[in-house]
XYZ file of C-alpha atoms in Angstrom:
408
model
C 10.766 -2.810 -21.500
C 10.965 -6.560 -20.868
C 14.367 -6.175 -19.157
C 13.084 -3.358 -16.919
C 10.022 -5.468 -16.149
C 12.078 -8.538 -15.199
C 14.273 -6.421 -12.959
C 11.223 -4.911 -11.223
C 9.393 -8.247 -10.932
C 12.402 -10.067 -9.469
C 13.206 -7.485 -6.825
C 12.174 -8.861 -3.410
C 9.478 -7.009 -1.482
C 10.838 -4.925 1.409
C 8.267 -6.073 3.992
C 6.037 -9.165 4.081
C 3.697 -9.486 7.077
C 2.052 -12.907 7.477
C -0.985 -13.645 9.643
C -2.885 -16.776 10.714
C -6.218 -16.133 12.405
C -6.458 -17.747 15.821
C -10.244 -18.328 15.585
C -10.805 -19.392 11.983
C -9.005 -20.870 8.991
C -8.338 -17.328 7.598
C -4.809 -16.367 6.712
C -3.510 -13.071 5.353
C -0.546 -11.103 4.065
C 0.475 -7.477 3.805
C 3.122 -7.127 1.103
C 4.963 -3.804 0.975
C 6.982 -3.815 -2.218
C 8.988 -0.775 -1.116
C 8.820 2.200 1.234
C 9.592 4.584 -1.633
C 8.958 8.118 -0.354
C 8.651 6.773 3.212
C 5.300 5.017 2.815
C 3.302 2.495 0.765
C -0.334 2.146 -0.235
C -2.741 -0.510 -1.479
C -6.191 -1.890 -0.659
C -7.383 -4.938 1.250
C -8.977 -7.828 -0.665
C -10.542 -11.064 0.492
C -11.251 -14.197 -1.492
C -11.128 -17.906 -0.963
C -7.965 -19.375 -2.505
C -5.954 -16.158 -2.472
C -2.226 -16.707 -1.834
C 0.877 -14.709 -1.039
C 1.996 -14.567 -4.674
C -1.223 -12.823 -5.694
C -0.671 -10.198 -2.972
C 2.966 -9.732 -4.063
C 2.012 -9.138 -7.682
C -0.741 -6.681 -6.675
C 1.695 -4.759 -4.447
C 4.025 -4.362 -7.442
C 1.046 -3.250 -9.573
C 0.256 -0.592 -6.988
C 3.807 0.749 -7.130
C 3.486 1.199 -10.896
C 0.009 2.748 -10.424
C 1.422 5.434 -8.116
C 3.694 6.645 -10.948
C 0.433 7.695 -12.674
C -1.866 8.610 -9.791
C 0.673 9.896 -7.245
C 1.829 10.308 -4.554
C 5.442 9.085 -5.118
C 5.248 6.176 -2.690
C 5.775 2.421 -2.720
C 3.168 -0.184 -3.640
C 1.529 -2.455 -1.116
C -1.477 -4.790 -0.820
C -3.328 -6.724 1.837
C -4.902 -10.066 1.027
C -6.948 -12.423 3.171
C -7.585 -16.034 2.127
C -11.152 -16.492 3.415
C -14.610 -16.888 1.941
C -16.193 -13.385 1.873
C -19.692 -14.967 2.064
C -18.869 -16.617 5.393
C -20.956 -15.087 8.242
C -17.706 -14.705 10.247
C -16.297 -12.247 7.684
C -16.643 -9.149 9.899
C -14.971 -10.792 12.912
C -12.087 -11.956 10.692
C -11.649 -8.390 9.366
C -11.722 -6.997 12.914
C -8.896 -9.346 14.019
C -6.981 -8.672 10.807
C -7.019 -4.879 11.171
C -6.094 -5.155 14.859
C -3.008 -7.163 13.842
C -1.874 -4.724 11.103
C -2.641 -1.560 13.069
C 1.053 -0.638 13.752
C 1.730 -0.602 9.976
C -1.409 1.496 9.293
C -0.394 4.027 11.933
C 3.105 4.582 10.622
C 3.712 3.963 6.924
C 0.988 1.902 5.182
C -2.290 3.233 3.818
C -5.099 0.910 2.769
C -8.650 0.979 1.394
C -11.287 -1.327 -0.001
C -10.656 -3.868 -2.757
C -12.274 -7.073 -3.968
C -15.008 -8.170 -1.497
C -13.924 -5.595 1.137
C -15.891 -2.332 1.273
C -14.066 0.924 2.019
C -17.026 2.775 3.540
C -18.837 0.001 5.419
C -15.931 -2.195 6.545
C -12.439 -0.672 6.316
C -13.212 2.794 7.740
C -15.484 1.782 10.684
C -13.235 -1.109 11.814
C -9.961 0.853 11.644
C -11.617 3.862 13.298
C -12.717 1.659 16.192
C -8.997 0.905 16.828
C -8.112 4.613 16.927
C -7.000 5.171 13.324
C -8.130 8.561 12.004
C -8.369 7.237 8.462
C -7.057 4.084 6.603
C -4.622 6.369 4.675
C -3.143 7.841 7.898
C 0.098 5.860 7.504
C 0.796 7.676 4.212
C 0.022 11.091 5.747
C 2.518 10.247 8.524
C 5.195 8.320 6.583
C 5.254 10.231 3.284
C 4.033 13.746 4.059
C 5.480 13.965 7.602
C 2.526 16.230 8.263
C 2.522 18.425 11.353
C -0.625 18.341 13.505
C -2.638 21.077 11.649
C -1.638 19.654 8.219
C -2.502 16.135 9.358
C -5.916 17.246 10.615
C -6.612 19.030 7.305
C -5.450 16.173 5.043
C -7.316 13.526 7.042
C -10.392 15.753 7.178
C -10.324 15.957 3.362
C -9.865 12.184 3.085
C -12.743 11.462 5.467
C -15.044 13.868 3.666
C -14.005 13.125 0.087
C -13.927 9.331 -0.102
C -17.305 8.788 1.529
C -18.887 11.903 0.000
C -22.420 11.137 -1.157
C -22.689 12.052 -4.824
C -25.195 14.758 -5.698
C -24.323 15.662 -9.285
C -26.587 13.588 -11.602
C -23.676 13.341 -14.073
C -21.826 11.031 -11.699
C -24.518 8.897 -10.068
C -27.388 6.731 -11.301
C -30.681 8.107 -9.966
C -32.156 5.626 -7.578
C -33.299 5.122 -3.986
C -29.761 4.185 -2.836
C -27.160 6.897 -2.346
C -23.783 6.307 -3.943
C -20.412 7.635 -2.803
C -17.256 8.722 -4.622
C -15.704 5.317 -3.691
C -18.632 3.453 -5.348
C -18.335 5.128 -8.734
C -14.853 6.537 -9.273
C -12.941 3.457 -10.492
C -15.554 2.540 -13.117
C -15.721 6.192 -14.139
C -11.947 6.229 -14.736
C -12.111 3.039 -16.785
C -14.804 4.592 -19.044
C -12.845 7.874 -19.280
C -9.727 5.980 -20.364
C -11.673 4.652 -23.369
C -13.066 8.109 -24.172
C -9.586 9.695 -23.977
C -8.114 6.827 -26.020
C -10.400 7.697 -28.929
C -9.755 11.433 -28.493
C -5.955 10.962 -28.529
C -5.469 8.095 -31.024
C -8.395 9.106 -33.232
C -12.027 8.091 -33.678
C -15.104 8.476 -31.533
C -16.577 6.440 -28.705
C -20.123 7.070 -29.987
C -21.886 3.915 -31.257
C -18.885 1.715 -30.398
C -20.019 -1.697 -29.156
C -18.824 -2.706 -25.691
C -18.691 -6.004 -23.766
C -18.321 -5.897 -19.963
C -16.936 -8.708 -17.821
C -17.960 -8.471 -14.152
C -20.833 -6.478 -12.664
C -19.333 -5.221 -9.406
C -18.724 -1.519 -8.763
C -16.082 -1.245 -11.487
C -17.841 -3.050 -14.362
C -21.322 -1.707 -13.649
C -20.157 1.901 -13.200
C -17.924 1.719 -16.309
C -20.915 0.435 -18.313
C -23.112 3.330 -17.128
C -20.498 5.956 -18.015
C -19.732 4.363 -21.398
C -23.456 4.288 -22.225
C -23.721 7.993 -21.289
C -20.882 8.721 -23.752
C -22.889 7.037 -26.515
C -21.260 3.583 -26.559
C -23.584 0.584 -26.971
C -23.359 -2.055 -24.244
C -24.019 -5.259 -26.235
C -23.040 -7.910 -23.671
C -22.397 -8.377 -19.958
C -20.915 -11.576 -18.503
C -20.929 -12.093 -14.740
C -20.067 -14.983 -12.436
C -23.416 -16.811 -12.851
C -24.410 -15.686 -16.341
C -25.213 -12.538 -18.242
C -27.112 -10.754 -20.986
C -26.636 -10.060 -24.682
C -28.365 -7.595 -26.958
C -26.593 -7.040 -30.241
C -28.419 -3.749 -30.917
C -27.205 -2.476 -27.490
C -28.996 -1.728 -24.212
C -30.308 1.807 -23.683
C -28.750 4.112 -21.100
C -31.861 3.602 -18.911
C -31.593 -0.200 -19.198
C -27.911 -0.164 -18.219
C -28.710 2.131 -15.283
C -31.548 -0.162 -14.236
C -29.200 -3.186 -14.194
C -26.743 -1.145 -12.107
C -29.446 -0.262 -9.571
C -30.909 -3.821 -9.435
C -27.609 -5.488 -8.514
C -27.739 -8.025 -5.724
C -24.466 -7.113 -4.017
C -22.068 -7.505 -6.938
C -24.345 -9.826 -8.911
C -26.107 -9.015 -12.154
C -29.914 -9.237 -11.963
C -31.600 -8.803 -15.343
C -34.427 -9.941 -17.604
C -33.519 -12.537 -20.270
C -30.627 -13.694 -18.082
C -28.486 -16.310 -19.881
C -26.839 -18.997 -17.703
C -23.024 -18.867 -17.495
C -22.231 -21.936 -19.659
C -24.345 -20.594 -22.493
C -23.184 -16.970 -22.419
C -19.540 -18.005 -22.031
C -19.932 -19.872 -25.334
C -21.394 -16.861 -27.174
C -20.084 -13.596 -25.778
C -16.467 -13.792 -27.034
C -17.691 -13.941 -30.641
C -20.000 -10.908 -30.387
C -19.137 -8.115 -32.798
C -17.569 -5.582 -30.427
C -15.078 -2.688 -30.313
C -14.488 -2.200 -26.586
C -13.852 -4.848 -23.931
C -13.818 -4.049 -20.197
C -12.412 -6.923 -18.095
C -13.621 -5.878 -14.611
C -14.020 -9.192 -12.769
C -11.131 -10.914 -10.996
C -7.467 -11.080 -11.941
C -6.037 -13.606 -14.469
C -9.346 -14.678 -16.034
C -8.971 -13.778 -19.734
C -7.623 -16.703 -21.769
C -5.732 -16.695 -25.060
C -8.712 -18.221 -26.846
C -11.110 -15.522 -25.559
C -8.770 -12.710 -26.691
C -8.312 -14.324 -30.115
C -12.076 -14.674 -30.586
C -12.675 -11.004 -29.630
C -9.897 -9.816 -31.956
C -11.470 -11.845 -34.778
C -14.788 -10.134 -33.977
C -13.399 -6.634 -34.539
C -12.115 -5.645 -31.095
C -10.270 -2.288 -30.992
C -9.527 -1.499 -27.348
C -9.297 -3.297 -23.985
C -9.465 -1.074 -20.892
C -8.334 -3.102 -17.880
C -10.788 -2.531 -15.040
C -9.387 -5.524 -13.211
C -5.772 -5.731 -12.105
C -3.743 -8.149 -14.256
C -6.824 -9.413 -16.176
C -4.965 -11.878 -18.495
C -4.569 -15.521 -17.416
C -0.764 -15.347 -17.504
C 1.407 -16.691 -14.688
C 3.819 -13.739 -14.970
C 3.388 -10.994 -12.350
C 2.297 -8.309 -14.824
C 2.526 -9.110 -18.402
C 2.855 -12.559 -19.932
C 2.299 -14.018 -23.407
C -1.494 -13.449 -23.511
C -1.153 -9.796 -22.480
C 1.677 -9.256 -25.004
C -0.312 -11.017 -27.765
C -3.312 -8.739 -27.146
C -1.140 -5.594 -26.839
C 0.480 -6.262 -30.229
C -2.887 -6.611 -31.997
C -5.291 -4.182 -30.309
C -5.014 -1.168 -28.005
C -4.620 -2.345 -24.397
C -4.976 0.371 -21.730
C -3.125 -1.172 -18.776
C -4.737 -1.514 -15.349
C -2.431 0.998 -13.651
C -3.798 3.757 -15.910
C -7.377 2.569 -16.514
C -8.330 1.730 -12.917
C -6.224 4.285 -11.004
C -9.335 6.294 -10.039
C -9.410 5.476 -6.314
C -5.628 5.806 -5.896
C -5.867 9.214 -7.590
C -8.717 10.311 -5.333
C -6.581 9.498 -2.266
C -3.642 11.448 -3.729
C -5.888 14.404 -4.627
C -7.416 14.526 -1.136
C -3.956 14.492 0.498
C -2.962 17.698 -1.332
C -3.052 20.994 0.496
C -6.588 22.420 0.435
C -8.616 21.004 -2.419
C -12.108 21.545 -3.767
C -14.433 18.849 -2.415
C -17.121 18.876 -5.113
C -18.204 15.920 -7.271
C -17.094 17.816 -10.383
C -13.625 18.642 -9.005
C -12.885 15.081 -7.787
C -14.107 13.352 -10.952
C -12.479 15.885 -13.311
C -9.164 15.423 -11.556
C -9.303 11.643 -12.132
C -10.234 12.139 -15.789
C -7.381 14.623 -16.313
C -4.851 12.305 -14.633
C -5.810 9.393 -16.926
C -5.762 11.653 -19.987
C -2.269 12.960 -19.153
C -0.920 9.429 -18.684
C -2.320 8.362 -22.082
C -0.922 11.503 -23.738
C 2.560 10.609 -22.407
C 2.210 7.137 -23.895
C 1.077 8.603 -27.230
C 4.175 10.864 -27.227
C 6.290 7.723 -26.754
C 4.562 6.140 -29.746
C 1.459 7.062 -31.748
C 0.882 3.417 -32.753
C -2.415 1.926 -31.625
C -0.526 -1.265 -30.735
C 1.875 -1.803 -27.789
C 0.178 0.907 -25.699
C 0.477 -1.217 -22.524
C 4.157 -1.979 -23.133
C 4.999 1.677 -23.855
C 3.086 2.729 -20.721
C 5.043 0.186 -18.651
C 8.306 1.514 -20.083
C 7.467 5.070 -18.924
C 6.395 3.927 -15.438
C 9.300 1.531 -14.890
C 11.775 4.224 -15.973
C 10.765 6.067 -12.781
C 11.146 2.981 -10.551
C 14.068 0.849 -11.729
């Protein structure tokens, strides 16, 4: 596995597009790892301090993710180094998408990612430049769709991704309406934990879970885990968090989801970051969901959680361990050899799978059909890993081995 990984990591990306904004300090990159199958896909993220290397590693992660989610295309990613809280954010995005429009028309499909919203930013801006949908490049480059097929596939994409959820199983009841794109990644992360216990043995009921990050992924994963009977005992966010060792009720978790201020946790008995960061890693817990940024989980934090009874980590964030290696360094390996680590390309493939599903010929556009398809995709990937080895350790490494076998 390590040899395959090195080979894949060291292979140069096929296309690197570099951009410097003429009207601000923003800079950005599209990295297309390969045009496997004639196209590549991967979302657009924005954060201050982002660099080309981060975009390169995420493009490679996407390529591995497509071996699970489909379609059989190359991995790509867009990254913009700019403060997403800057009031000029929208103008920067408008100039960015104008610059990358030729790629999006022909062979690159994008979507939302960290600090960039699919429904409210990506779709309206790219539409204003004449793109039918941000995934149009994949429909053109990979599927070579004729006009009627293209109209049907893009119609399904437009309808499915921004579909307002109606089924109470998949949305928290509240004044705000939520879409497939809001809930699907967190749902997949929670389903990966449920399927893990079904396949490797045990039950998710009454397992204690700690969540890192309270954006769409972490908050939705917490809601779905709570619905399955897991106890959310701690949440750590950028500015602080909450702990309740007996577990928050389903209604309390849902309430914290609905009360979010953007991606920020708002809750009673809020503990400041310094204090919660001291305590949370020693909480007795079985399930850990890293769903904040990449490369945040340190060796010490993993060791403390393992000592507190941790059983499974489901990676809601891409590359959550603080390793310098592109995918999997010493911290990730250490964790994988001691607990069950469900890698990011399986756990958080929900949105990529939705895109793949909606690009099929004529699909059912119901909440149940879209969410069940994601659940089934994750379950099948975990079953393949279990066939490779039934050990509860080295799940991430065995999953990488299966994926890389298709790419290297």
